[in-house]
C-alpha cells in the first residue's frame, strides 16, 4: 500500500489523517493532488454520513495535480504531466451508456471519486482532500496548457455539469440562454454559454448580481422578483439552465421559454411540483443532467483552454477546510472555494 495524508471525517470534523492508497495496478496513475474544489456535494456527504458502518469519508471530487508515478501499462501519461480528475473514477465499460461515452450514466452506477466502491478490491474510495490519489488511466484527463490549475479544478464537477446540457441542447451562435442562479454552477454556465456564442441572460432574485453577471459576459440580467421584467422576458429563451439549489416554483422559468424550449434543472435534484399545462403550452421540455462522460469532460477542458474559461475561485490552505465548509454552508462564496493541498507536505 501507498501512504499519503488527507482530511478524513472523524466525529463530525475533518481531521488530518494518514491515508492508504492502493499499490499501482497496471493501468493506474498516481496523482499528486495540488488543488481540490470544495463542492456542495462534499457538504451534503459530511452531513449525511452515518457515524458507523459506512466506512471512512474523505471528500473531494474535482482536482488538479501532477502525475507522480504510472503503472506499466499506462500509455497516455508520464511523471510530471499536469492532469485533472473529476467525480467519476471508474465504470463498467460495457453497458450501452459506457459504450456511448456516457460513463456518468453507467448502468451499474459509476464508481465515484469518494464514497464509492472500488470495482476490484471492494474498498471505499477516498477523495481528493488528500495529497495523493490513485486512479485508472482512463479517468485521468490532461490539463491543457494555459489553464490555471486552481481555477480549473471546479471545471471537473461544476463545469462539466453545466457543459453537459449546453452541448446536448446544441447551444451556440443564435441561441438564447437564460441562467437562473449565479453561484458555483451558474457563473460557469454563463461563461460557457457566452463562449459558445449564445446570447446569455442571468435571472436572479437580487439586483446586486447584475454587475457580476456583466463581468462574466452576460448580455443582460432579469430580476426574477420583478413582475414587469419577467413578463417582458416571457417566451424569449431557447434554454433555461436552472442552478437554483433549493425547492422553487418552476412555472416562472418555464414561462421564459419559447416554442420547443428546454428547462434544464441542475441545482435542486429533489421532487418538483409541476403543472403539465406549463409544459403543454409551447411544447416545452423539462430535463436534467449529471456530470459528464469521458469524451465530454475532455472536450470541456480543451474548450476552456481555447476560450479562457475557468471558475472564479478563492484558494485556501487545506488546513482551512472546516472554514471553507462553513462558508459554503452560509453562502459566503463567490463563486468556488479551492483547497491548496501543499500544506499537507508540512508537519502538523
PDB file of N, CA, C and O in Angstrom, residues 27-88:
ATOM      1  N   UNK A  27      -2.796  -0.366 -14.962  1.00  0.00           N
ATOM      2  CA  UNK A  27      -3.313   0.798 -15.696  1.00  0.00           C
ATOM      3  C   UNK A  27      -3.581   1.987 -14.775  1.00  0.00           C
ATOM      4  O   UNK A  27      -4.372   2.872 -15.104  1.00  0.00           O
ATOM      5  N   UNK A  28      -2.917   2.041 -13.628  1.00  0.00           N
ATOM      6  CA  UNK A  28      -3.141   3.115 -12.660  1.00  0.00           C
ATOM      7  C   UNK A  28      -2.174   4.277 -12.855  1.00  0.00           C
ATOM      8  O   UNK A  28      -1.036   4.104 -13.310  1.00  0.00           O
ATOM      9  N   UNK A  29      -2.665   5.445 -12.446  1.00  0.00           N
ATOM     10  CA  UNK A  29      -1.857   6.660 -12.409  1.00  0.00           C
ATOM     11  C   UNK A  29      -1.919   7.206 -10.984  1.00  0.00           C
ATOM     12  O   UNK A  29      -2.997   7.332 -10.405  1.00  0.00           O
ATOM     13  N   UNK A  30      -0.760   7.506 -10.407  1.00  0.00           N
ATOM     14  CA  UNK A  30      -0.707   8.192  -9.116  1.00  0.00           C
ATOM     15  C   UNK A  30      -0.589   9.688  -9.378  1.00  0.00           C
ATOM     16  O   UNK A  30       0.268  10.125 -10.152  1.00  0.00           O
ATOM     17  N   UNK A  31      -1.480  10.463  -8.751  1.00  0.00           N
ATOM     18  CA  UNK A  31      -1.525  11.909  -8.961  1.00  0.00           C
ATOM     19  C   UNK A  31      -1.225  12.621  -7.648  1.00  0.00           C
ATOM     20  O   UNK A  31      -1.878  12.348  -6.629  1.00  0.00           O
ATOM     21  N   UNK A  32      -0.241  13.504  -7.661  1.00  0.00           N
ATOM     22  CA  UNK A  32      -0.066  14.412  -6.535  1.00  0.00           C
ATOM     23  C   UNK A  32      -1.143  15.481  -6.648  1.00  0.00           C
ATOM     24  O   UNK A  32      -1.171  16.248  -7.605  1.00  0.00           O
ATOM     25  N   UNK A  33      -2.044  15.520  -5.684  1.00  0.00           N
ATOM     26  CA  UNK A  33      -3.158  16.475  -5.736  1.00  0.00           C
ATOM     27  C   UNK A  33      -2.649  17.837  -5.269  1.00  0.00           C
ATOM     28  O   UNK A  33      -2.157  17.984  -4.149  1.00  0.00           O
ATOM     29  N   UNK A  34      -2.787  18.826  -6.141  1.00  0.00           N
ATOM     30  CA  UNK A  34      -2.365  20.183  -5.797  1.00  0.00           C
ATOM     31  C   UNK A  34      -3.538  21.057  -5.374  1.00  0.00           C
ATOM     32  O   UNK A  34      -3.459  21.779  -4.377  1.00  0.00           O
ATOM     33  N   UNK A  35      -4.639  20.988  -6.136  1.00  0.00           N
ATOM     34  CA  UNK A  35      -5.800  21.830  -5.856  1.00  0.00           C
ATOM     35  C   UNK A  35      -7.078  21.008  -5.969  1.00  0.00           C
ATOM     36  O   UNK A  35      -7.265  20.281  -6.949  1.00  0.00           O
ATOM     37  N   UNK A  36      -7.949  21.143  -4.965  1.00  0.00           N
ATOM     38  CA  UNK A  36      -9.220  20.415  -4.968  1.00  0.00           C
ATOM     39  C   UNK A  36     -10.351  21.379  -4.652  1.00  0.00           C
ATOM     40  O   UNK A  36     -10.308  22.083  -3.631  1.00  0.00           O
ATOM     41  N   UNK A  37     -11.352  21.423  -5.505  1.00  0.00           N
ATOM     42  CA  UNK A  37     -12.506  22.269  -5.274  1.00  0.00           C
ATOM     43  C   UNK A  37     -13.359  21.765  -4.125  1.00  0.00           C
ATOM     44  O   UNK A  37     -13.391  20.570  -3.816  1.00  0.00           O
ATOM     45  N   UNK A  38     -14.053  22.699  -3.483  1.00  0.00           N
ATOM     46  CA  UNK A  38     -14.976  22.387  -2.391  1.00  0.00           C
ATOM     47  C   UNK A  38     -16.388  22.507  -2.949  1.00  0.00           C
ATOM     48  O   UNK A  38     -16.816  23.591  -3.351  1.00  0.00           O
ATOM     49  N   UNK A  39     -17.100  21.389  -2.982  1.00  0.00           N
ATOM     50  CA  UNK A  39     -18.396  21.295  -3.655  1.00  0.00           C
ATOM     51  C   UNK A  39     -19.507  21.121  -2.625  1.00  0.00           C
ATOM     52  O   UNK A  39     -19.308  20.552  -1.546  1.00  0.00           O
ATOM     53  N   UNK A  40     -20.716  21.595  -2.978  1.00  0.00           N
ATOM     54  CA  UNK A  40     -21.876  21.369  -2.108  1.00  0.00           C
ATOM     55  C   UNK A  40     -22.090  19.879  -1.851  1.00  0.00           C
ATOM     56  O   UNK A  40     -22.603  19.502  -0.790  1.00  0.00           O
ATOM     57  N   UNK A  41     -21.704  19.039  -2.806  1.00  0.00           N
ATOM     58  CA  UNK A  41     -21.823  17.594  -2.594  1.00  0.00           C
ATOM     59  C   UNK A  41     -20.981  17.139  -1.408  1.00  0.00           C
ATOM     60  O   UNK A  41     -21.363  16.225  -0.673  1.00  0.00           O
ATOM     61  N   UNK A  42     -19.821  17.782  -1.213  1.00  0.00           N
ATOM     62  CA  UNK A  42     -18.970  17.436  -0.073  1.00  0.00           C
ATOM     63  C   UNK A  42     -19.696  17.745   1.234  1.00  0.00           C
ATOM     64  O   UNK A  42     -19.673  16.951   2.183  1.00  0.00           O
ATOM     65  N   UNK A  43     -20.322  18.913   1.273  1.00  0.00           N
ATOM     66  CA  UNK A  43     -21.051  19.324   2.475  1.00  0.00           C
ATOM     67  C   UNK A  43     -22.186  18.352   2.767  1.00  0.00           C
ATOM     68  O   UNK A  43     -22.394  17.931   3.911  1.00  0.00           O
ATOM     69  N   UNK A  44     -22.929  17.982   1.722  1.00  0.00           N
ATOM     70  CA  UNK A  44     -24.035  17.035   1.897  1.00  0.00           C
ATOM     71  C   UNK A  44     -23.514  15.679   2.391  1.00  0.00           C
ATOM     72  O   UNK A  44     -24.099  15.067   3.290  1.00  0.00           O
ATOM     73  N   UNK A  45     -22.397  15.212   1.822  1.00  0.00           N
ATOM     74  CA  UNK A  45     -21.840  13.919   2.228  1.00  0.00           C
ATOM     75  C   UNK A  45     -21.416  13.926   3.690  1.00  0.00           C
ATOM     76  O   UNK A  45     -21.633  12.956   4.418  1.00  0.00           O
ATOM     77  N   UNK A  46     -20.841  15.038   4.126  1.00  0.00           N
ATOM     78  CA  UNK A  46     -20.401  15.135   5.522  1.00  0.00           C
ATOM     79  C   UNK A  46     -21.599  15.124   6.462  1.00  0.00           C
ATOM     80  O   UNK A  46     -21.614  14.430   7.483  1.00  0.00           O
ATOM     81  N   UNK A  47     -22.639  15.895   6.120  1.00  0.00           N
ATOM     82  CA  UNK A  47     -23.811  15.973   6.990  1.00  0.00           C
ATOM     83  C   UNK A  47     -24.594  14.663   7.037  1.00  0.00           C
ATOM     84  O   UNK A  47     -25.220  14.344   8.053  1.00  0.00           O
ATOM     85  N   UNK A  48     -24.570  13.909   5.953  1.00  0.00           N
ATOM     86  CA  UNK A  48     -25.385  12.691   5.885  1.00  0.00           C
ATOM     87  C   UNK A  48     -24.613  11.425   6.213  1.00  0.00           C
ATOM     88  O   UNK A  48     -25.198  10.342   6.260  1.00  0.00           O
ATOM     89  N   UNK A  49     -23.315  11.547   6.458  1.00  0.00           N
ATOM     90  CA  UNK A  49     -22.503  10.354   6.691  1.00  0.00           C
ATOM     91  C   UNK A  49     -22.824   9.743   8.052  1.00  0.00           C
ATOM     92  O   UNK A  49     -22.723  10.420   9.085  1.00  0.00           O
ATOM     93  N   UNK A  50     -23.219   8.475   8.092  1.00  0.00           N
ATOM     94  CA  UNK A  50     -23.524   7.848   9.389  1.00  0.00           C
ATOM     95  C   UNK A  50     -22.268   7.671  10.225  1.00  0.00           C
ATOM     96  O   UNK A  50     -21.162   7.535   9.700  1.00  0.00           O
ATOM     97  N   UNK A  51     -22.452   7.684  11.531  1.00  0.00           N
ATOM     98  CA  UNK A  51     -21.314   7.554  12.441  1.00  0.00           C
ATOM     99  C   UNK A  51     -20.648   6.186  12.332  1.00  0.00           C
ATOM    100  O   UNK A  51     -19.440   6.054  12.519  1.00  0.00           O
ATOM    101  N   UNK A  52     -21.424   5.156  12.029  1.00  0.00           N
ATOM    102  CA  UNK A  52     -20.863   3.809  11.994  1.00  0.00           C
ATOM    103  C   UNK A  52     -21.344   3.069  10.749  1.00  0.00           C
ATOM    104  O   UNK A  52     -22.426   3.337  10.222  1.00  0.00           O
ATOM    105  N   UNK A  53     -20.506   2.168  10.277  1.00  0.00           N
ATOM    106  CA  UNK A  53     -20.932   1.209   9.261  1.00  0.00           C
ATOM    107  C   UNK A  53     -20.786   1.641   7.821  1.00  0.00           C
ATOM    108  O   UNK A  53     -20.986   0.833   6.918  1.00  0.00           O
ATOM    109  N   UNK A  54     -20.436   2.890   7.566  1.00  0.00           N
ATOM    110  CA  UNK A  54     -20.380   3.345   6.178  1.00  0.00           C
ATOM    111  C   UNK A  54     -18.954   3.461   5.651  1.00  0.00           C
ATOM    112  O   UNK A  54     -18.748   3.840   4.505  1.00  0.00           O
ATOM    113  N   UNK A  55     -17.966   3.155   6.456  1.00  0.00           N
ATOM    114  CA  UNK A  55     -16.590   3.283   6.016  1.00  0.00           C
ATOM    115  C   UNK A  55     -16.087   4.712   6.135  1.00  0.00           C
ATOM    116  O   UNK A  55     -16.844   5.633   6.450  1.00  0.00           O
ATOM    117  N   UNK A  56     -14.807   4.934   5.879  1.00  0.00           N
ATOM    118  CA  UNK A  56     -14.228   6.265   6.024  1.00  0.00           C
ATOM    119  C   UNK A  56     -14.735   7.224   4.957  1.00  0.00           C
ATOM    120  O   UNK A  56     -15.138   6.804   3.865  1.00  0.00           O
ATOM    121  N   UNK A  57     -14.719   8.525   5.279  1.00  0.00           N
ATOM    122  CA  UNK A  57     -15.119   9.551   4.321  1.00  0.00           C
ATOM    123  C   UNK A  57     -14.008  10.582   4.189  1.00  0.00           C
ATOM    124  O   UNK A  57     -13.655  11.269   5.147  1.00  0.00           O
ATOM    125  N   UNK A  58     -13.447  10.668   2.999  1.00  0.00           N
ATOM    126  CA  UNK A  58     -12.524  11.743   2.615  1.00  0.00           C
ATOM    127  C   UNK A  58     -13.149  12.416   1.404  1.00  0.00           C
ATOM    128  O   UNK A  58     -13.200  11.820   0.329  1.00  0.00           O
ATOM    129  N   UNK A  59     -13.689  13.630   1.544  1.00  0.00           N
ATOM    130  CA  UNK A  59     -14.377  14.274   0.418  1.00  0.00           C
ATOM    131  C   UNK A  59     -13.407  14.743  -0.666  1.00  0.00           C
ATOM    132  O   UNK A  59     -12.194  14.589  -0.557  1.00  0.00           O
ATOM    133  N   UNK A  60     -13.984  15.377  -1.696  1.00  0.00           N
ATOM    134  CA  UNK A  60     -13.198  15.981  -2.758  1.00  0.00           C
ATOM    135  C   UNK A  60     -13.279  15.220  -4.063  1.00  0.00           C
ATOM    136  O   UNK A  60     -12.797  14.091  -4.152  1.00  0.00           O
ATOM    137  N   UNK A  61     -13.890  15.849  -5.102  1.00  0.00           N
ATOM    138  CA  UNK A  61     -14.023  15.133  -6.371  1.00  0.00           C
ATOM    139  C   UNK A  61     -13.841  16.040  -7.592  1.00  0.00           C
ATOM    140  O   UNK A  61     -14.359  15.742  -8.662  1.00  0.00           O
ATOM    141  N   UNK A  62     -13.096  17.109  -7.429  1.00  0.00           N
ATOM    142  CA  UNK A  62     -12.754  17.951  -8.580  1.00  0.00           C
ATOM    143  C   UNK A  62     -11.354  18.493  -8.309  1.00  0.00           C
ATOM    144  O   UNK A  62     -11.185  19.448  -7.580  1.00  0.00           O
ATOM    145  N   UNK A  63     -10.343  17.861  -8.890  1.00  0.00           N
ATOM    146  CA  UNK A  63      -8.998  18.261  -8.513  1.00  0.00           C
ATOM    147  C   UNK A  63      -8.024  18.220  -9.689  1.00  0.00           C
ATOM    148  O   UNK A  63      -8.251  17.542 -10.696  1.00  0.00           O
ATOM    149  N   UNK A  64      -6.963  18.995  -9.521  1.00  0.00           N
ATOM    150  CA  UNK A  64      -5.879  19.029 -10.494  1.00  0.00           C
ATOM    151  C   UNK A  64      -4.574  18.730  -9.771  1.00  0.00           C
ATOM    152  O   UNK A  64      -4.453  18.900  -8.555  1.00  0.00           O
ATOM    153  N   UNK A  65      -3.604  18.273 -10.529  1.00  0.00           N
ATOM    154  CA  UNK A  65      -2.322  17.936  -9.921  1.00  0.00           C
ATOM    155  C   UNK A  65      -1.323  17.503 -10.964  1.00  0.00           C
ATOM    156  O   UNK A  65      -1.444  17.833 -12.153  1.00  0.00           O
ATOM    157  N   UNK A  66      -0.341  16.729 -10.520  1.00  0.00           N
ATOM    158  CA  UNK A  66       0.767  16.306 -11.373  1.00  0.00           C
ATOM    159  C   UNK A  66       0.970  14.801 -11.198  1.00  0.00           C
ATOM    160  O   UNK A  66       0.942  14.284 -10.077  1.00  0.00           O
ATOM    161  N   UNK A  67       1.194  14.113 -12.300  1.00  0.00           N
ATOM    162  CA  UNK A  67       1.453  12.675 -12.246  1.00  0.00           C
ATOM    163  C   UNK A  67       2.774  12.429 -11.531  1.00  0.00           C
ATOM    164  O   UNK A  67       3.809  13.022 -11.872  1.00  0.00           O
ATOM    165  N   UNK A  68       2.730  11.533 -10.547  1.00  0.00           N
ATOM    166  CA  UNK A  68       3.952  11.199  -9.811  1.00  0.00           C
ATOM    167  C   UNK A  68       4.493   9.821 -10.173  1.00  0.00           C
ATOM    168  O   UNK A  68       5.696   9.569 -10.053  1.00  0.00           O
ATOM    169  N   UNK A  69       3.619   8.928 -10.633  1.00  0.00           N
ATOM    170  CA  UNK A  69       4.052   7.571 -10.994  1.00  0.00           C
ATOM    171  C   UNK A  69       2.968   6.937 -11.849  1.00  0.00           C
ATOM    172  O   UNK A  69       1.787   7.291 -11.736  1.00  0.00           O
ATOM    173  N   UNK A  70       3.343   5.995 -12.706  1.00  0.00           N
ATOM    174  CA  UNK A  70       2.367   5.309 -13.552  1.00  0.00           C
ATOM    175  C   UNK A  70       2.606   3.811 -13.524  1.00  0.00           C
ATOM    176  O   UNK A  70       3.732   3.339 -13.298  1.00  0.00           O
ATOM    177  N   UNK A  71       1.516   3.059 -13.752  1.00  0.00           N
ATOM    178  CA  UNK A  71       1.623   1.616 -13.870  1.00  0.00           C
ATOM    179  C   UNK A  71       2.238   1.211 -15.198  1.00  0.00           C
ATOM    180  O   UNK A  71       2.308   2.007 -16.146  1.00  0.00           O
ATOM    181  N   UNK A  72       2.657  -0.054 -15.340  1.00  0.00           N
ATOM    182  CA  UNK A  72       3.416  -0.493 -16.520  1.00  0.00           C
ATOM    183  C   UNK A  72       2.628  -0.472 -17.832  1.00  0.00           C
ATOM    184  O   UNK A  72       3.240  -0.457 -18.906  1.00  0.00           O
ATOM    185  N   UNK A  73       1.286  -0.474 -17.766  1.00  0.00           N
ATOM    186  CA  UNK A  73       0.503  -0.467 -18.999  1.00  0.00           C
ATOM    187  C   UNK A  73      -0.025   0.916 -19.365  1.00  0.00           C
ATOM    188  O   UNK A  73      -0.734   1.076 -20.364  1.00  0.00           O
ATOM    189  N   UNK A  74       0.312   1.920 -18.592  1.00  0.00           N
ATOM    190  CA  UNK A  74      -0.156   3.281 -18.875  1.00  0.00           C
ATOM    191  C   UNK A  74       0.604   3.840 -20.079  1.00  0.00           C
ATOM    192  O   UNK A  74       1.841   3.758 -20.145  1.00  0.00           O
ATOM    193  N   UNK A  75      -0.133   4.391 -21.038  1.00  0.00           N
ATOM    194  CA  UNK A  75       0.477   4.908 -22.276  1.00  0.00           C
ATOM    195  C   UNK A  75       0.257   6.404 -22.494  1.00  0.00           C
ATOM    196  O   UNK A  75       0.977   7.021 -23.279  1.00  0.00           O
ATOM    197  N   UNK A  76      -0.722   7.002 -21.801  1.00  0.00           N
ATOM    198  CA  UNK A  76      -1.077   8.389 -22.092  1.00  0.00           C
ATOM    199  C   UNK A  76      -0.395   9.399 -21.175  1.00  0.00           C
ATOM    200  O   UNK A  76      -0.444  10.610 -21.446  1.00  0.00           O
ATOM    201  N   UNK A  77       0.227   8.943 -20.099  1.00  0.00           N
ATOM    202  CA  UNK A  77       0.803   9.870 -19.129  1.00  0.00           C
ATOM    203  C   UNK A  77       2.180   9.401 -18.685  1.00  0.00           C
ATOM    204  O   UNK A  77       2.472   8.197 -18.664  1.00  0.00           O
ATOM    205  N   UNK A  78       2.995  10.373 -18.310  1.00  0.00           N
ATOM    206  CA  UNK A  78       4.300  10.101 -17.707  1.00  0.00           C
ATOM    207  C   UNK A  78       4.437  10.997 -16.488  1.00  0.00           C
ATOM    208  O   UNK A  78       3.748  12.023 -16.370  1.00  0.00           O
ATOM    209  N   UNK A  79       5.304  10.648 -15.552  1.00  0.00           N
ATOM    210  CA  UNK A  79       5.510  11.510 -14.388  1.00  0.00           C
ATOM    211  C   UNK A  79       5.844  12.944 -14.801  1.00  0.00           C
ATOM    212  O   UNK A  79       6.607  13.177 -15.745  1.00  0.00           O
ATOM    213  N   UNK A  80       5.221  13.898 -14.099  1.00  0.00           N
ATOM    214  CA  UNK A  80       5.410  15.309 -14.401  1.00  0.00           C
ATOM    215  C   UNK A  80       4.292  15.919 -15.206  1.00  0.00           C
ATOM    216  O   UNK A  80       4.189  17.155 -15.310  1.00  0.00           O
ATOM    217  N   UNK A  81       3.401  15.096 -15.809  1.00  0.00           N
ATOM    218  CA  UNK A  81       2.280  15.630 -16.586  1.00  0.00           C
ATOM    219  C   UNK A  81       1.269  16.317 -15.671  1.00  0.00           C
ATOM    220  O   UNK A  81       0.919  15.798 -14.603  1.00  0.00           O
ATOM    221  N   UNK A  82       0.774  17.460 -16.108  1.00  0.00           N
ATOM    222  CA  UNK A  82      -0.314  18.142 -15.406  1.00  0.00           C
ATOM    223  C   UNK A  82      -1.630  17.483 -15.798  1.00  0.00           C
ATOM    224  O   UNK A  82      -1.911  17.285 -16.989  1.00  0.00           O
ATOM    225  N   UNK A  83      -2.445  17.134 -14.808  1.00  0.00           N
ATOM    226  CA  UNK A  83      -3.663  16.369 -15.068  1.00  0.00           C
ATOM    227  C   UNK A  83      -4.812  16.865 -14.203  1.00  0.00           C
ATOM    228  O   UNK A  83      -4.634  17.667 -13.282  1.00  0.00           O
ATOM    229  N   UNK A  84      -5.987  16.347 -14.517  1.00  0.00           N
ATOM    230  CA  UNK A  84      -7.199  16.664 -13.771  1.00  0.00           C
ATOM    231  C   UNK A  84      -8.009  15.395 -13.601  1.00  0.00           C
ATOM    232  O   UNK A  84      -7.980  14.495 -14.452  1.00  0.00           O
ATOM    233  N   UNK A  85      -8.745  15.320 -12.488  1.00  0.00           N
ATOM    234  CA  UNK A  85      -9.610  14.173 -12.197  1.00  0.00           C
ATOM    235  C   UNK A  85     -10.939  14.719 -11.689  1.00  0.00           C
ATOM    236  O   UNK A  85     -10.976  15.680 -10.913  1.00  0.00           O
ATOM    237  N   UNK A  86     -12.035  14.093 -12.141  1.00  0.00           N
ATOM    238  CA  UNK A  86     -13.367  14.542 -11.761  1.00  0.00           C
ATOM    239  C   UNK A  86     -14.045  13.610 -10.788  1.00  0.00           C
ATOM    240  O   UNK A  86     -13.392  12.871 -10.044  1.00  0.00           O
ATOM    241  N   UNK A  87     -15.380  13.628 -10.815  1.00  0.00           N
ATOM    242  CA  UNK A  87     -16.133  12.917  -9.780  1.00  0.00           C
ATOM    243  C   UNK A  87     -16.442  11.468 -10.120  1.00  0.00           C
ATOM    244  O   UNK A  87     -17.147  10.801  -9.381  1.00  0.00           O
ATOM    245  N   UNK A  88     -15.903  10.968 -11.235  1.00  0.00           N
ATOM    246  CA  UNK A  88     -16.069   9.562 -11.612  1.00  0.00           C
ATOM    247  C   UNK A  88     -14.693   8.977 -11.872  1.00  0.00           C
ATOM    248  O   UNK A  88     -13.901   9.550 -12.625  1.00  0.00           O
TER     249      UNK A  88
END
